[in-house]
């Protein structure tokens, strides 16, 4: 049991354990526990807030059938 406490013999193992504990601690601190959004919304309801627009244009691909139904 006391062989583990010999610094010179077990230095690589002690370094690995310390690096693992450090990385685990940093990841625990860095990852947020609760994510919140500044917008309030309800599923399956129309948007209730102010006008929300994207800063860029993007295409919305629709099939011919969807286009006919919407016209």
PDB file of N, CA and C in Angstrom:
ATOM      1  N   UNK A   1       0.818  -1.190   0.000  1.00  0.00           N
ATOM      2  CA  UNK A   1       0.000   0.000   0.000  1.00  0.00           C
ATOM      3  C   UNK A   1       0.866   1.259   0.000  1.00  0.00           C
ATOM      4  N   UNK A   2       1.949   1.259   0.716  1.00  0.00           N
ATOM      5  CA  UNK A   2       2.785   2.445   0.798  1.00  0.00           C
ATOM      6  C   UNK A   2       3.683   2.605  -0.416  1.00  0.00           C
ATOM      7  N   UNK A   3       3.699   1.605  -1.316  1.00  0.00           N
ATOM      8  CA  UNK A   3       4.504   1.727  -2.526  1.00  0.00           C
ATOM      9  C   UNK A   3       3.962   2.832  -3.431  1.00  0.00           C
ATOM     10  N   UNK A   4       2.675   3.061  -3.365  1.00  0.00           N
ATOM     11  CA  UNK A   4       2.072   4.103  -4.198  1.00  0.00           C
ATOM     12  C   UNK A   4       2.551   5.487  -3.786  1.00  0.00           C
ATOM     13  N   UNK A   5       2.933   5.645  -2.547  1.00  0.00           N
ATOM     14  CA  UNK A   5       3.328   6.951  -2.043  1.00  0.00           C
ATOM     15  C   UNK A   5       4.759   7.329  -2.408  1.00  0.00           C
ATOM     16  N   UNK A   6       5.506   6.451  -3.041  1.00  0.00           N
ATOM     17  CA  UNK A   6       6.862   6.779  -3.472  1.00  0.00           C
ATOM     18  C   UNK A   6       6.780   7.666  -4.704  1.00  0.00           C
ATOM     19  N   UNK A   7       7.169   8.918  -4.550  1.00  0.00           N
ATOM     20  CA  UNK A   7       7.006   9.934  -5.586  1.00  0.00           C
ATOM     21  C   UNK A   7       7.769   9.604  -6.854  1.00  0.00           C
ATOM     22  N   UNK A   8       8.994   9.231  -6.749  1.00  0.00           N
ATOM     23  CA  UNK A   8       9.832   9.010  -7.926  1.00  0.00           C
ATOM     24  C   UNK A   8       9.345   7.839  -8.771  1.00  0.00           C
ATOM     25  N   UNK A   9       8.880   6.800  -8.158  1.00  0.00           N
ATOM     26  CA  UNK A   9       8.450   5.618  -8.899  1.00  0.00           C
ATOM     27  C   UNK A   9       7.091   5.825  -9.559  1.00  0.00           C
ATOM     28  N   UNK A  10       6.233   6.564  -8.925  1.00  0.00           N
ATOM     29  CA  UNK A  10       4.853   6.691  -9.404  1.00  0.00           C
ATOM     30  C   UNK A  10       4.535   8.060  -9.974  1.00  0.00           C
ATOM     31  N   UNK A  11       5.532   8.830 -10.317  1.00  0.00           N
ATOM     32  CA  UNK A  11       5.307  10.176 -10.832  1.00  0.00           C
ATOM     33  C   UNK A  11       4.406  10.194 -12.071  1.00  0.00           C
ATOM     34  N   UNK A  12       4.615   9.331 -13.076  1.00  0.00           N
ATOM     35  CA  UNK A  12       3.723   9.372 -14.251  1.00  0.00           C
ATOM     36  C   UNK A  12       2.260   9.091 -13.904  1.00  0.00           C
ATOM     37  N   UNK A  13       2.024   8.180 -12.989  1.00  0.00           N
ATOM     38  CA  UNK A  13       0.649   7.857 -12.612  1.00  0.00           C
ATOM     39  C   UNK A  13       0.000   9.002 -11.835  1.00  0.00           C
ATOM     40  N   UNK A  14       0.793   9.612 -10.968  1.00  0.00           N
ATOM     41  CA  UNK A  14       0.265  10.740 -10.197  1.00  0.00           C
ATOM     42  C   UNK A  14      -0.058  11.906 -11.126  1.00  0.00           C
ATOM     43  N   UNK A  15       0.798  12.164 -12.110  1.00  0.00           N
ATOM     44  CA  UNK A  15       0.515  13.221 -13.086  1.00  0.00           C
ATOM     45  C   UNK A  15      -0.759  12.921 -13.861  1.00  0.00           C
ATOM     46  N   UNK A  16      -0.943  11.687 -14.271  1.00  0.00           N
ATOM     47  CA  UNK A  16      -2.161  11.326 -15.017  1.00  0.00           C
ATOM     48  C   UNK A  16      -3.410  11.552 -14.183  1.00  0.00           C
ATOM     49  N   UNK A  17      -3.355  11.165 -12.925  1.00  0.00           N
ATOM     50  CA  UNK A  17      -4.513  11.351 -12.045  1.00  0.00           C
ATOM     51  C   UNK A  17      -4.793  12.838 -11.848  1.00  0.00           C
ATOM     52  N   UNK A  18      -3.752  13.630 -11.638  1.00  0.00           N
ATOM     53  CA  UNK A  18      -3.945  15.068 -11.455  1.00  0.00           C
ATOM     54  C   UNK A  18      -4.486  15.731 -12.718  1.00  0.00           C
ATOM     55  N   UNK A  19      -3.998  15.329 -13.880  1.00  0.00           N
ATOM     56  CA  UNK A  19      -4.512  15.883 -15.143  1.00  0.00           C
ATOM     57  C   UNK A  19      -5.970  15.497 -15.330  1.00  0.00           C
ATOM     58  N   UNK A  20      -6.320  14.249 -15.033  1.00  0.00           N
ATOM     59  CA  UNK A  20      -7.708  13.804 -15.165  1.00  0.00           C
ATOM     60  C   UNK A  20      -8.629  14.603 -14.240  1.00  0.00           C
ATOM     61  N   UNK A  21      -8.222  14.781 -12.999  1.00  0.00           N
ATOM     62  CA  UNK A  21      -9.044  15.538 -12.048  1.00  0.00           C
ATOM     63  C   UNK A  21      -9.181  16.992 -12.491  1.00  0.00           C
ATOM     64  N   UNK A  22      -8.103  17.579 -12.994  1.00  0.00           N
ATOM     65  CA  UNK A  22      -8.148  18.966 -13.465  1.00  0.00           C
ATOM     66  C   UNK A  22      -9.080  19.118 -14.655  1.00  0.00           C
ATOM     67  N   UNK A  23      -8.970  18.219 -15.629  1.00  0.00           N
ATOM     68  CA  UNK A  23      -9.830  18.289 -16.815  1.00  0.00           C
ATOM     69  C   UNK A  23     -11.288  18.067 -16.427  1.00  0.00           C
ATOM     70  N   UNK A  24     -11.555  17.103 -15.565  1.00  0.00           N
ATOM     71  CA  UNK A  24     -12.933  16.852 -15.133  1.00  0.00           C
ATOM     72  C   UNK A  24     -13.514  18.067 -14.411  1.00  0.00           C
ATOM     73  N   UNK A  25     -12.715  18.720 -13.592  1.00  0.00           N
ATOM     74  CA  UNK A  25     -13.180  19.914 -12.881  1.00  0.00           C
ATOM     75  C   UNK A  25     -13.456  21.060 -13.845  1.00  0.00           C
ATOM     76  N   UNK A  26     -12.548  21.283 -14.796  1.00  0.00           N
ATOM     77  CA  UNK A  26     -12.742  22.363 -15.766  1.00  0.00           C
ATOM     78  C   UNK A  26     -13.967  22.121 -16.646  1.00  0.00           C
ATOM     79  N   UNK A  27     -14.186  20.882 -17.067  1.00  0.00           N
ATOM     80  CA  UNK A  27     -15.372  20.584 -17.875  1.00  0.00           C
ATOM     81  C   UNK A  27     -16.653  20.784 -17.074  1.00  0.00           C
ATOM     82  N   UNK A  28     -16.635  20.404 -15.828  1.00  0.00           N
ATOM     83  CA  UNK A  28     -17.817  20.588 -14.983  1.00  0.00           C
ATOM     84  C   UNK A  28     -18.139  22.064 -14.807  1.00  0.00           C
ATOM     85  N   UNK A  29     -17.129  22.885 -14.675  1.00  0.00           N
ATOM     86  CA  UNK A  29     -17.341  24.326 -14.521  1.00  0.00           C
ATOM     87  C   UNK A  29     -17.758  24.964 -15.843  1.00  0.00           C
ATOM     88  N   UNK A  30     -17.192  24.504 -16.953  1.00  0.00           N
ATOM     89  CA  UNK A  30     -17.422  25.143 -18.248  1.00  0.00           C
ATOM     90  C   UNK A  30     -18.788  24.832 -18.839  1.00  0.00           C
ATOM     91  N   UNK A  31     -19.336  23.671 -18.565  1.00  0.00           N
ATOM     92  CA  UNK A  31     -20.613  23.283 -19.165  1.00  0.00           C
ATOM     93  C   UNK A  31     -21.748  23.872 -18.336  1.00  0.00           C
ATOM     94  N   UNK A  32     -22.615  24.675 -18.960  1.00  0.00           N
ATOM     95  CA  UNK A  32     -23.725  25.264 -18.195  1.00  0.00           C
ATOM     96  C   UNK A  32     -24.755  24.201 -17.816  1.00  0.00           C
ATOM     97  N   UNK A  33     -25.325  24.367 -16.670  1.00  0.00           N
ATOM     98  CA  UNK A  33     -26.291  23.391 -16.179  1.00  0.00           C
ATOM     99  C   UNK A  33     -27.676  23.671 -16.764  1.00  0.00           C
ATOM    100  N   UNK A  34     -28.070  24.932 -16.796  1.00  0.00           N
ATOM    101  CA  UNK A  34     -29.401  25.288 -17.267  1.00  0.00           C
ATOM    102  C   UNK A  34     -29.269  26.283 -18.407  1.00  0.00           C
ATOM    103  N   UNK A  35     -29.882  25.963 -19.525  1.00  0.00           N
ATOM    104  CA  UNK A  35     -29.867  26.875 -20.666  1.00  0.00           C
ATOM    105  C   UNK A  35     -31.188  27.630 -20.709  1.00  0.00           C
ATOM    106  N   UNK A  36     -31.092  28.925 -20.852  1.00  0.00           N
ATOM    107  CA  UNK A  36     -32.296  29.740 -20.931  1.00  0.00           C
ATOM    108  C   UNK A  36     -32.277  30.537 -22.223  1.00  0.00           C
ATOM    109  N   UNK A  37     -33.441  30.911 -22.662  1.00  0.00           N
ATOM    110  CA  UNK A  37     -33.586  31.706 -23.866  1.00  0.00           C
ATOM    111  C   UNK A  37     -34.194  33.046 -23.487  1.00  0.00           C
ATOM    112  N   UNK A  38     -33.840  34.074 -24.233  1.00  0.00           N
ATOM    113  CA  UNK A  38     -34.405  35.389 -23.941  1.00  0.00           C
ATOM    114  C   UNK A  38     -35.818  35.524 -24.487  1.00  0.00           C
ATOM    115  N   UNK A  39     -36.257  34.564 -25.291  1.00  0.00           N
ATOM    116  CA  UNK A  39     -37.591  34.607 -25.882  1.00  0.00           C
ATOM    117  C   UNK A  39     -38.506  33.618 -25.175  1.00  0.00           C
ATOM    118  N   UNK A  40     -39.741  34.042 -24.962  1.00  0.00           N
ATOM    119  CA  UNK A  40     -40.746  33.175 -24.381  1.00  0.00           C
ATOM    120  C   UNK A  40     -41.666  32.701 -25.497  1.00  0.00           C
ATOM    121  N   UNK A  41     -41.884  31.417 -25.579  1.00  0.00           N
ATOM    122  CA  UNK A  41     -42.753  30.884 -26.622  1.00  0.00           C
ATOM    123  C   UNK A  41     -43.501  29.672 -26.083  1.00  0.00           C
ATOM    124  N   UNK A  42     -44.598  29.346 -26.764  1.00  0.00           N
ATOM    125  CA  UNK A  42     -45.398  28.186 -26.424  1.00  0.00           C
ATOM    126  C   UNK A  42     -45.511  27.316 -27.661  1.00  0.00           C
ATOM    127  N   UNK A  43     -45.314  26.043 -27.482  1.00  0.00           N
ATOM    128  CA  UNK A  43     -45.366  25.115 -28.602  1.00  0.00           C
ATOM    129  C   UNK A  43     -46.777  25.086 -29.195  1.00  0.00           C
ATOM    130  N   UNK A  44     -46.848  25.034 -30.514  1.00  0.00           N
ATOM    131  CA  UNK A  44     -48.105  24.977 -31.278  1.00  0.00           C
ATOM    132  C   UNK A  44     -48.965  26.231 -31.124  1.00  0.00           C
ATOM    133  N   UNK A  45     -48.365  27.350 -30.791  1.00  0.00           N
ATOM    134  CA  UNK A  45     -49.077  28.630 -30.711  1.00  0.00           C
ATOM    135  C   UNK A  45     -48.367  29.639 -31.602  1.00  0.00           C
ATOM    136  N   UNK A  46     -49.079  30.658 -32.097  1.00  0.00           N
ATOM    137  CA  UNK A  46     -48.421  31.702 -32.894  1.00  0.00           C
ATOM    138  C   UNK A  46     -47.432  32.498 -32.043  1.00  0.00           C
ATOM    139  N   UNK A  47     -46.461  33.079 -32.723  1.00  0.00           N
ATOM    140  CA  UNK A  47     -45.447  33.887 -32.041  1.00  0.00           C
ATOM    141  C   UNK A  47     -46.095  35.113 -31.422  1.00  0.00           C
ATOM    142  N   UNK A  48     -45.877  35.352 -30.135  1.00  0.00           N
ATOM    143  CA  UNK A  48     -46.516  36.446 -29.414  1.00  0.00           C
ATOM    144  C   UNK A  48     -45.618  37.673 -29.263  1.00  0.00           C
ATOM    145  N   UNK A  49     -44.335  37.525 -29.497  1.00  0.00           N
ATOM    146  CA  UNK A  49     -43.401  38.621 -29.270  1.00  0.00           C
ATOM    147  C   UNK A  49     -43.328  39.585 -30.432  1.00  0.00           C
ATOM    148  N   UNK A  50     -42.337  40.461 -30.369  1.00  0.00           N
ATOM    149  CA  UNK A  50     -42.109  41.430 -31.436  1.00  0.00           C
ATOM    150  C   UNK A  50     -41.646  40.699 -32.695  1.00  0.00           C
ATOM    151  N   UNK A  51     -41.590  41.441 -33.792  1.00  0.00           N
ATOM    152  CA  UNK A  51     -41.182  40.862 -35.058  1.00  0.00           C
ATOM    153  C   UNK A  51     -39.783  40.261 -34.929  1.00  0.00           C
ATOM    154  N   UNK A  52     -39.671  39.023 -35.313  1.00  0.00           N
ATOM    155  CA  UNK A  52     -38.406  38.304 -35.200  1.00  0.00           C
ATOM    156  C   UNK A  52     -37.939  37.958 -36.602  1.00  0.00           C
ATOM    157  N   UNK A  53     -36.862  38.601 -37.049  1.00  0.00           N
ATOM    158  CA  UNK A  53     -36.357  38.364 -38.402  1.00  0.00           C
ATOM    159  C   UNK A  53     -34.897  37.955 -38.343  1.00  0.00           C
ATOM    160  N   UNK A  54     -34.519  37.146 -39.319  1.00  0.00           N
ATOM    161  CA  UNK A  54     -33.122  36.721 -39.428  1.00  0.00           C
ATOM    162  C   UNK A  54     -32.314  37.832 -40.091  1.00  0.00           C
ATOM    163  N   UNK A  55     -31.046  37.968 -39.757  1.00  0.00           N
ATOM    164  CA  UNK A  55     -30.222  39.015 -40.368  1.00  0.00           C
ATOM    165  C   UNK A  55     -29.774  38.663 -41.789  1.00  0.00           C
ATOM    166  N   UNK A  56     -30.237  37.548 -42.313  1.00  0.00           N
ATOM    167  CA  UNK A  56     -29.856  37.114 -43.659  1.00  0.00           C
ATOM    168  C   UNK A  56     -31.025  36.355 -44.276  1.00  0.00           C
ATOM    169  N   UNK A  57     -31.008  36.198 -45.586  1.00  0.00           N
ATOM    170  CA  UNK A  57     -32.049  35.453 -46.292  1.00  0.00           C
ATOM    171  C   UNK A  57     -31.655  33.984 -46.381  1.00  0.00           C
ATOM    172  N   UNK A  58     -32.663  33.119 -46.327  1.00  0.00           N
ATOM    173  CA  UNK A  58     -32.408  31.694 -46.502  1.00  0.00           C
ATOM    174  C   UNK A  58     -33.597  31.088 -47.237  1.00  0.00           C
ATOM    175  N   UNK A  59     -33.359  30.076 -48.073  1.00  0.00           N
ATOM    176  CA  UNK A  59     -34.446  29.483 -48.846  1.00  0.00           C
ATOM    177  C   UNK A  59     -35.275  28.519 -47.997  1.00  0.00           C
ATOM    178  N   UNK A  60     -36.546  28.440 -48.334  1.00  0.00           N
ATOM    179  CA  UNK A  60     -37.438  27.452 -47.735  1.00  0.00           C
ATOM    180  C   UNK A  60     -37.879  26.547 -48.870  1.00  0.00           C
ATOM    181  N   UNK A  61     -37.398  25.331 -48.855  1.00  0.00           N
ATOM    182  CA  UNK A  61     -37.689  24.391 -49.927  1.00  0.00           C
ATOM    183  C   UNK A  61     -39.031  23.724 -49.674  1.00  0.00           C
ATOM    184  N   UNK A  62     -39.898  23.770 -50.700  1.00  0.00           N
ATOM    185  CA  UNK A  62     -41.214  23.157 -50.602  1.00  0.00           C
ATOM    186  C   UNK A  62     -41.458  22.322 -51.844  1.00  0.00           C
ATOM    187  N   UNK A  63     -42.254  21.288 -51.654  1.00  0.00           N
ATOM    188  CA  UNK A  63     -42.606  20.450 -52.801  1.00  0.00           C
ATOM    189  C   UNK A  63     -43.690  21.159 -53.620  1.00  0.00           C
ATOM    190  N   UNK A  64     -43.915  20.668 -54.816  1.00  0.00           N
ATOM    191  CA  UNK A  64     -44.949  21.245 -55.688  1.00  0.00           C
ATOM    192  C   UNK A  64     -46.322  21.160 -55.025  1.00  0.00           C
ATOM    193  N   UNK A  65     -46.571  20.085 -54.329  1.00  0.00           N
ATOM    194  CA  UNK A  65     -47.866  19.911 -53.670  1.00  0.00           C
ATOM    195  C   UNK A  65     -48.072  20.961 -52.574  1.00  0.00           C
ATOM    196  N   UNK A  66     -47.061  21.226 -51.802  1.00  0.00           N
ATOM    197  CA  UNK A  66     -47.167  22.243 -50.759  1.00  0.00           C
ATOM    198  C   UNK A  66     -47.389  23.629 -51.361  1.00  0.00           C
ATOM    199  N   UNK A  67     -46.722  23.919 -52.463  1.00  0.00           N
ATOM    200  CA  UNK A  67     -46.917  25.210 -53.125  1.00  0.00           C
ATOM    201  C   UNK A  67     -48.341  25.357 -53.634  1.00  0.00           C
ATOM    202  N   UNK A  68     -48.897  24.297 -54.226  1.00  0.00           N
ATOM    203  CA  UNK A  68     -50.279  24.355 -54.730  1.00  0.00           C
ATOM    204  C   UNK A  68     -51.272  24.546 -53.590  1.00  0.00           C
ATOM    205  N   UNK A  69     -51.054  23.874 -52.469  1.00  0.00           N
ATOM    206  CA  UNK A  69     -51.974  24.011 -51.335  1.00  0.00           C
ATOM    207  C   UNK A  69     -51.964  25.428 -50.769  1.00  0.00           C
ATOM    208  N   UNK A  70     -50.807  26.067 -50.752  1.00  0.00           N
ATOM    209  CA  UNK A  70     -50.707  27.408 -50.183  1.00  0.00           C
ATOM    210  C   UNK A  70     -51.223  28.488 -51.124  1.00  0.00           C
ATOM    211  N   UNK A  71     -51.303  28.210 -52.415  1.00  0.00           N
ATOM    212  CA  UNK A  71     -51.816  29.206 -53.357  1.00  0.00           C
ATOM    213  C   UNK A  71     -53.304  29.114 -53.365  1.00  0.00           C
TER     214      UNK A  71
END
